[in-house]
Amino acid sequence: MASSLGWRTFAPFHMNRCGVFLKAVRSNGLSLFPWGHSPWRGTGSFLDPKMKAFLEENTEVTSSGSLTPEIQLRLLTPRCKFWWQKADLWPYSEPYWAIYWPGGQALSRYLLDNPDVVRGKSVLDLGSGCGATAIAAKMSGASRILANDIDPIAGMAIILNCELNQLNPFPILTKNILDSEQEKWDLVVLGDMFYDEDLADSLHQWLKNCFWTHRTQVLIGDPGRPQFSGHSIQHQLHKVVEYSLPEPTRRENNGLTTSTVWDFQP
């Protein structure tokens, strides 16, 4: 089981017992940005067949244990072999996308319960991961969606997760957009992204630019990471809603009990 100082310092949370799960949370934020890009806009038929088979064999379809039982996702669970194997046996980049993190759960729940927030609007899901929040936005009537994640495998997983929920896949862009010219979005959502101080500073500046350039609404989901609760962005946040996390999510996140949606108002 991987347990270096690196992942303890930068991980979204310390997780118990699992090998690849720890690989998913051990790296610092800078190592997560190889900045390649791949705009996925097709359906599962365009996925590499070997990669598709690998993902289907080594993840579990589940809708239980989260705040959004109406959304099915392919995730790493304790019933998957790589959950228990040594982290280095996972052959690809750290599978952050294979965990349904608490901040994303809170955002997704909020959009499903409050469809007027996204209905008829353009939505950017930043750091989309498994794609759950973008899927929630689609289910709630968003007119235009872009799921953004730096990991091309996350893009493939999002396509599979769209299909699990009987949705046509929306555009997916796997590149760094923090240094790119900003498009106009009605709403930007991001969950579980404030887990590293340098990344938090970059996000804060990028989100301020979004707000002041396009008057974009920004919703942030976070369960109380110290890099978020101790960041200067706290002075520019309005609490929207706080959710009690289901017991399985609490166990997988070192006993955290709640996750909150914040409205960013610089």
Short mmCIF file of C-alpha atoms in Angstrom, two decimals:
data_model
loop_
_atom_site.label_atom_id
_atom_site.label_comp_id
_atom_site.label_asym_id
_atom_site.label_seq_id
_atom_site.Cartn_x
_atom_site.Cartn_y
_atom_site.Cartn_z
CA MET A 1 0.00 0.00 0.00
CA ALA A 2 1.38 3.40 -0.93
CA SER A 3 1.76 5.71 2.03
CA SER A 4 4.37 8.35 1.30
CA LEU A 5 4.60 11.82 2.82
CA GLY A 6 3.60 13.17 -0.58
CA TRP A 7 0.08 11.85 -0.65
CA ARG A 8 -0.47 12.57 3.04
CA THR A 9 0.47 16.20 2.41
CA PHE A 10 -1.51 16.78 -0.76
CA ALA A 11 -4.25 14.17 -0.73
CA PRO A 12 -7.89 15.23 -0.79
CA PHE A 13 -8.18 12.93 2.23
CA HIS A 14 -6.34 10.07 3.83
CA MET A 15 -8.10 6.84 2.96
CA ASN A 16 -7.71 3.56 4.74
CA ARG A 17 -6.57 0.18 3.49
CA CYS A 18 -6.70 0.39 -0.30
CA GLY A 19 -3.71 0.39 -2.62
CA VAL A 20 -4.74 2.11 -5.83
CA PHE A 21 -7.14 4.28 -3.88
CA LEU A 22 -4.12 5.69 -2.11
CA LYS A 23 -2.38 6.14 -5.45
CA ALA A 24 -5.34 8.28 -6.45
CA VAL A 25 -4.73 10.62 -3.56
CA ARG A 26 -0.98 10.66 -3.00
CA SER A 27 0.35 13.11 -5.62
CA ASN A 28 0.64 16.83 -5.30
CA GLY A 29 -1.43 19.11 -7.49
CA LEU A 30 1.41 20.08 -9.78
CA SER A 31 2.06 16.51 -10.86
CA LEU A 32 -1.53 16.22 -12.02
CA PHE A 33 -1.10 18.67 -14.88
CA PRO A 34 0.67 17.15 -17.88
CA TRP A 35 -1.43 19.55 -19.97
CA GLY A 36 -2.10 17.33 -22.88
CA HIS A 37 -5.57 17.70 -24.32
CA SER A 38 -8.16 15.64 -26.06
CA PRO A 39 -11.62 16.99 -26.83
CA TRP A 40 -14.00 14.03 -26.57
CA ARG A 41 -17.28 14.67 -28.34
CA GLY A 42 -18.40 11.27 -29.49
CA THR A 43 -20.01 8.24 -27.95
CA GLY A 44 -18.59 5.10 -26.46
CA SER A 45 -18.14 3.62 -29.93
CA PHE A 46 -15.13 5.96 -30.32
CA LEU A 47 -13.40 4.68 -27.20
CA ASP A 48 -10.35 2.50 -27.55
CA PRO A 49 -11.79 -1.02 -27.19
CA LYS A 50 -8.96 -2.22 -24.94
CA MET A 51 -9.29 0.77 -22.64
CA LYS A 52 -13.05 0.42 -22.55
CA ALA A 53 -12.68 -3.25 -21.62
CA PHE A 54 -10.10 -2.39 -18.94
CA LEU A 55 -12.37 0.21 -17.36
CA GLU A 56 -15.37 -2.08 -17.43
CA GLU A 57 -13.40 -4.96 -15.92
CA ASN A 58 -11.74 -2.94 -13.16
CA THR A 59 -14.54 -0.67 -11.96
CA GLU A 60 -17.95 -1.37 -10.50
CA VAL A 61 -21.22 0.21 -11.57
CA THR A 62 -22.77 1.63 -8.44
CA SER A 63 -25.36 4.16 -7.34
CA SER A 64 -25.29 3.42 -3.62
CA GLY A 65 -23.47 5.01 -0.73
CA SER A 66 -23.53 8.56 -2.13
CA LEU A 67 -25.76 11.63 -2.00
CA THR A 68 -27.07 10.92 -5.52
CA PRO A 69 -28.54 7.41 -5.79
CA GLU A 70 -30.23 8.42 -9.06
CA ILE A 71 -26.83 8.64 -10.79
CA GLN A 72 -24.99 5.45 -11.76
CA LEU A 73 -21.21 5.60 -11.99
CA ARG A 74 -18.26 3.36 -12.75
CA LEU A 75 -16.01 3.66 -9.69
CA LEU A 76 -13.25 1.90 -7.81
CA THR A 77 -14.89 0.14 -4.88
CA PRO A 78 -13.75 -2.45 -2.31
CA ARG A 79 -15.08 -5.12 -4.66
CA CYS A 80 -12.54 -4.12 -7.35
CA LYS A 81 -9.19 -5.90 -7.34
CA PHE A 82 -7.18 -2.71 -7.73
CA TRP A 83 -8.73 -1.30 -4.57
CA TRP A 84 -6.58 -3.75 -2.61
CA GLN A 85 -3.52 -4.23 -4.80
CA LYS A 86 -0.33 -2.22 -4.56
CA ALA A 87 -0.77 1.22 -6.05
CA ASP A 88 2.07 0.82 -8.54
CA LEU A 89 0.25 -2.03 -10.23
CA TRP A 90 -2.32 0.40 -11.62
CA PRO A 91 -0.95 0.95 -15.14
CA TYR A 92 -2.15 4.51 -15.76
CA SER A 93 -2.13 7.92 -14.09
CA GLU A 94 -3.65 8.27 -10.63
CA PRO A 95 -7.36 7.40 -10.94
CA TYR A 96 -8.86 10.45 -9.25
CA TRP A 97 -11.82 10.07 -11.61
CA ALA A 98 -12.67 6.67 -10.09
CA ILE A 99 -13.67 8.15 -6.72
CA TYR A 100 -16.90 10.06 -6.13
CA TRP A 101 -15.49 12.73 -3.84
CA PRO A 102 -17.69 14.46 -1.22
CA GLY A 103 -17.55 17.94 -2.76
CA GLY A 104 -18.76 16.60 -6.09
CA GLN A 105 -21.51 14.69 -4.33
CA ALA A 106 -22.78 17.86 -2.68
CA LEU A 107 -22.73 19.83 -5.95
CA SER A 108 -24.53 17.06 -7.82
CA ARG A 109 -27.18 16.73 -5.13
CA TYR A 110 -27.75 20.48 -5.14
CA LEU A 111 -28.20 20.65 -8.93
CA LEU A 112 -30.61 17.72 -8.92
CA ASP A 113 -32.68 19.29 -6.14
CA ASN A 114 -32.57 22.78 -7.67
CA PRO A 115 -32.80 22.38 -11.46
CA ASP A 116 -33.56 26.07 -11.97
CA VAL A 117 -29.91 26.76 -11.14
CA VAL A 118 -28.84 25.18 -14.44
CA ARG A 119 -31.95 24.88 -16.62
CA GLY A 120 -31.31 26.49 -20.00
CA LYS A 121 -27.82 27.61 -18.96
CA SER A 122 -24.27 26.89 -20.05
CA VAL A 123 -22.26 24.97 -17.46
CA LEU A 124 -18.55 24.24 -17.12
CA ASP A 125 -17.66 21.38 -14.78
CA LEU A 126 -14.04 22.06 -13.84
CA GLY A 127 -12.07 19.03 -12.66
CA SER A 128 -14.98 16.84 -13.66
CA GLY A 129 -13.49 13.49 -12.60
CA CYS A 130 -16.18 10.83 -12.94
CA GLY A 131 -18.50 13.42 -14.51
CA ALA A 132 -21.24 13.17 -11.90
CA THR A 133 -21.82 16.91 -11.51
CA ALA A 134 -21.92 17.44 -15.27
CA ILE A 135 -24.37 14.52 -15.49
CA ALA A 136 -26.50 16.14 -12.77
CA ALA A 137 -26.48 19.39 -14.74
CA LYS A 138 -27.59 17.53 -17.87
CA MET A 139 -30.38 15.77 -15.97
CA SER A 140 -31.50 19.15 -14.63
CA GLY A 141 -31.80 20.77 -18.05
CA ALA A 142 -28.55 22.61 -18.74
CA SER A 143 -28.48 23.72 -22.37
CA ARG A 144 -24.71 23.46 -22.87
CA ILE A 145 -22.16 21.51 -20.84
CA LEU A 146 -18.42 21.08 -20.97
CA ALA A 147 -16.74 18.58 -18.66
CA ASN A 148 -13.09 19.48 -18.15
CA ASP A 149 -10.47 17.18 -16.68
CA ILE A 150 -6.76 16.89 -17.37
CA ASP A 151 -6.81 13.07 -17.50
CA PRO A 152 -7.83 11.54 -20.86
CA ILE A 153 -8.91 8.37 -19.05
CA ALA A 154 -11.34 10.49 -17.04
CA GLY A 155 -12.78 11.59 -20.38
CA MET A 156 -13.35 7.97 -21.34
CA ALA A 157 -14.91 7.19 -17.97
CA ILE A 158 -17.26 10.17 -18.29
CA ILE A 159 -18.50 8.86 -21.63
CA LEU A 160 -19.22 5.46 -20.08
CA ASN A 161 -20.97 7.12 -17.14
CA CYS A 162 -23.15 9.19 -19.48
CA GLU A 163 -24.22 6.01 -21.22
CA LEU A 164 -24.97 4.33 -17.89
CA ASN A 165 -27.45 7.14 -17.22
CA GLN A 166 -29.02 7.02 -20.70
CA LEU A 167 -27.50 10.36 -21.69
CA ASN A 168 -25.80 11.30 -24.91
CA PRO A 169 -22.22 12.23 -23.94
CA PHE A 170 -21.63 15.97 -23.75
CA PRO A 171 -18.35 17.60 -24.86
CA ILE A 172 -15.35 16.69 -22.73
CA LEU A 173 -12.07 18.59 -22.85
CA THR A 174 -8.96 17.06 -21.29
CA LYS A 175 -6.50 19.94 -21.08
CA ASN A 176 -5.47 22.66 -18.68
CA ILE A 177 -7.80 25.61 -19.09
CA LEU A 178 -6.50 27.68 -16.19
CA ASP A 179 -3.99 29.38 -18.47
CA SER A 180 -6.35 29.64 -21.45
CA GLU A 181 -8.50 32.52 -22.57
CA GLN A 182 -11.74 32.24 -20.68
CA GLU A 183 -14.96 31.42 -22.44
CA LYS A 184 -18.27 32.77 -21.26
CA TRP A 185 -20.20 30.38 -19.04
CA ASP A 186 -23.36 31.03 -17.09
CA LEU A 187 -22.17 28.70 -14.33
CA VAL A 188 -18.87 27.10 -13.33
CA VAL A 189 -18.98 24.22 -10.86
CA LEU A 190 -15.98 22.62 -9.20
CA GLY A 191 -15.78 20.09 -6.43
CA ASP A 192 -12.84 18.86 -4.35
CA MET A 193 -10.29 20.99 -6.19
CA PHE A 194 -8.86 22.90 -3.22
CA TYR A 195 -6.52 20.19 -1.95
CA ASP A 196 -3.20 21.92 -2.66
CA GLU A 197 -2.22 25.47 -1.73
CA ASP A 198 -0.62 26.41 -5.05
CA LEU A 199 -3.53 24.98 -7.01
CA ALA A 200 -5.96 26.77 -4.69
CA ASP A 201 -4.24 30.09 -5.42
CA SER A 202 -4.42 29.49 -9.18
CA LEU A 203 -8.07 28.50 -9.01
CA HIS A 204 -8.93 31.51 -6.90
CA GLN A 205 -7.45 33.91 -9.46
CA TRP A 206 -9.03 32.08 -12.39
CA LEU A 207 -12.45 32.10 -10.76
CA LYS A 208 -12.17 35.81 -9.97
CA ASN A 209 -11.41 36.48 -13.62
CA CYS A 210 -14.44 34.43 -14.66
CA PHE A 211 -16.67 36.37 -12.33
CA TRP A 212 -15.46 39.84 -13.23
CA THR A 213 -15.09 39.22 -16.98
CA HIS A 214 -18.35 37.39 -17.67
CA ARG A 215 -20.31 37.70 -14.39
CA THR A 216 -20.19 33.92 -14.22
CA GLN A 217 -21.81 32.27 -11.23
CA VAL A 218 -19.41 29.92 -9.44
CA LEU A 219 -20.44 27.07 -7.14
CA ILE A 220 -17.80 25.20 -5.15
CA GLY A 221 -18.26 21.88 -3.37
CA ASP A 222 -15.94 20.98 -0.51
CA PRO A 223 -16.19 18.90 2.67
CA GLY A 224 -13.84 21.03 4.73
CA ARG A 225 -10.32 20.44 3.49
CA PRO A 226 -7.82 22.63 5.38
CA GLN A 227 -6.44 24.00 2.10
CA PHE A 228 -9.94 25.34 1.42
CA SER A 229 -11.17 26.32 4.87
CA GLY A 230 -7.90 28.13 5.55
CA HIS A 231 -7.67 29.90 2.19
CA SER A 232 -8.37 33.59 1.63
CA ILE A 233 -11.22 32.63 -0.72
CA GLN A 234 -13.28 32.02 2.44
CA HIS A 235 -13.89 35.77 2.69
CA GLN A 236 -15.67 35.66 -0.67
CA LEU A 237 -17.99 32.71 -0.12
CA HIS A 238 -21.66 32.38 0.77
CA LYS A 239 -22.85 29.05 2.13
CA VAL A 240 -25.65 27.66 -0.03
CA VAL A 241 -26.34 24.27 1.55
CA GLU A 242 -24.63 21.70 3.75
CA TYR A 243 -25.32 17.98 3.39
CA SER A 244 -24.79 15.14 5.82
CA LEU A 245 -22.70 12.52 4.07
CA PRO A 246 -23.91 8.90 3.84
CA GLU A 247 -22.10 6.45 6.07
CA PRO A 248 -20.13 4.74 3.25
CA THR A 249 -18.78 8.11 2.11
CA ARG A 250 -17.85 8.98 5.68
CA ARG A 251 -15.89 5.76 6.07
CA GLU A 252 -14.05 6.29 2.80
CA ASN A 253 -13.16 9.89 3.71
CA ASN A 254 -11.61 9.42 7.11
CA GLY A 255 -14.79 10.10 9.03
CA LEU A 256 -15.80 13.41 7.49
CA THR A 257 -19.48 13.95 8.13
CA THR A 258 -20.66 16.81 5.88
CA SER A 259 -20.05 18.47 2.53
CA THR A 260 -21.00 22.01 1.60
CA VAL A 261 -21.88 23.96 -1.54
CA TRP A 262 -20.56 27.53 -1.61
CA ASP A 263 -21.43 30.45 -3.86
CA PHE A 264 -18.32 32.44 -4.81
CA GLN A 265 -18.95 36.19 -4.60
CA PRO A 266 -15.71 38.18 -5.01
#
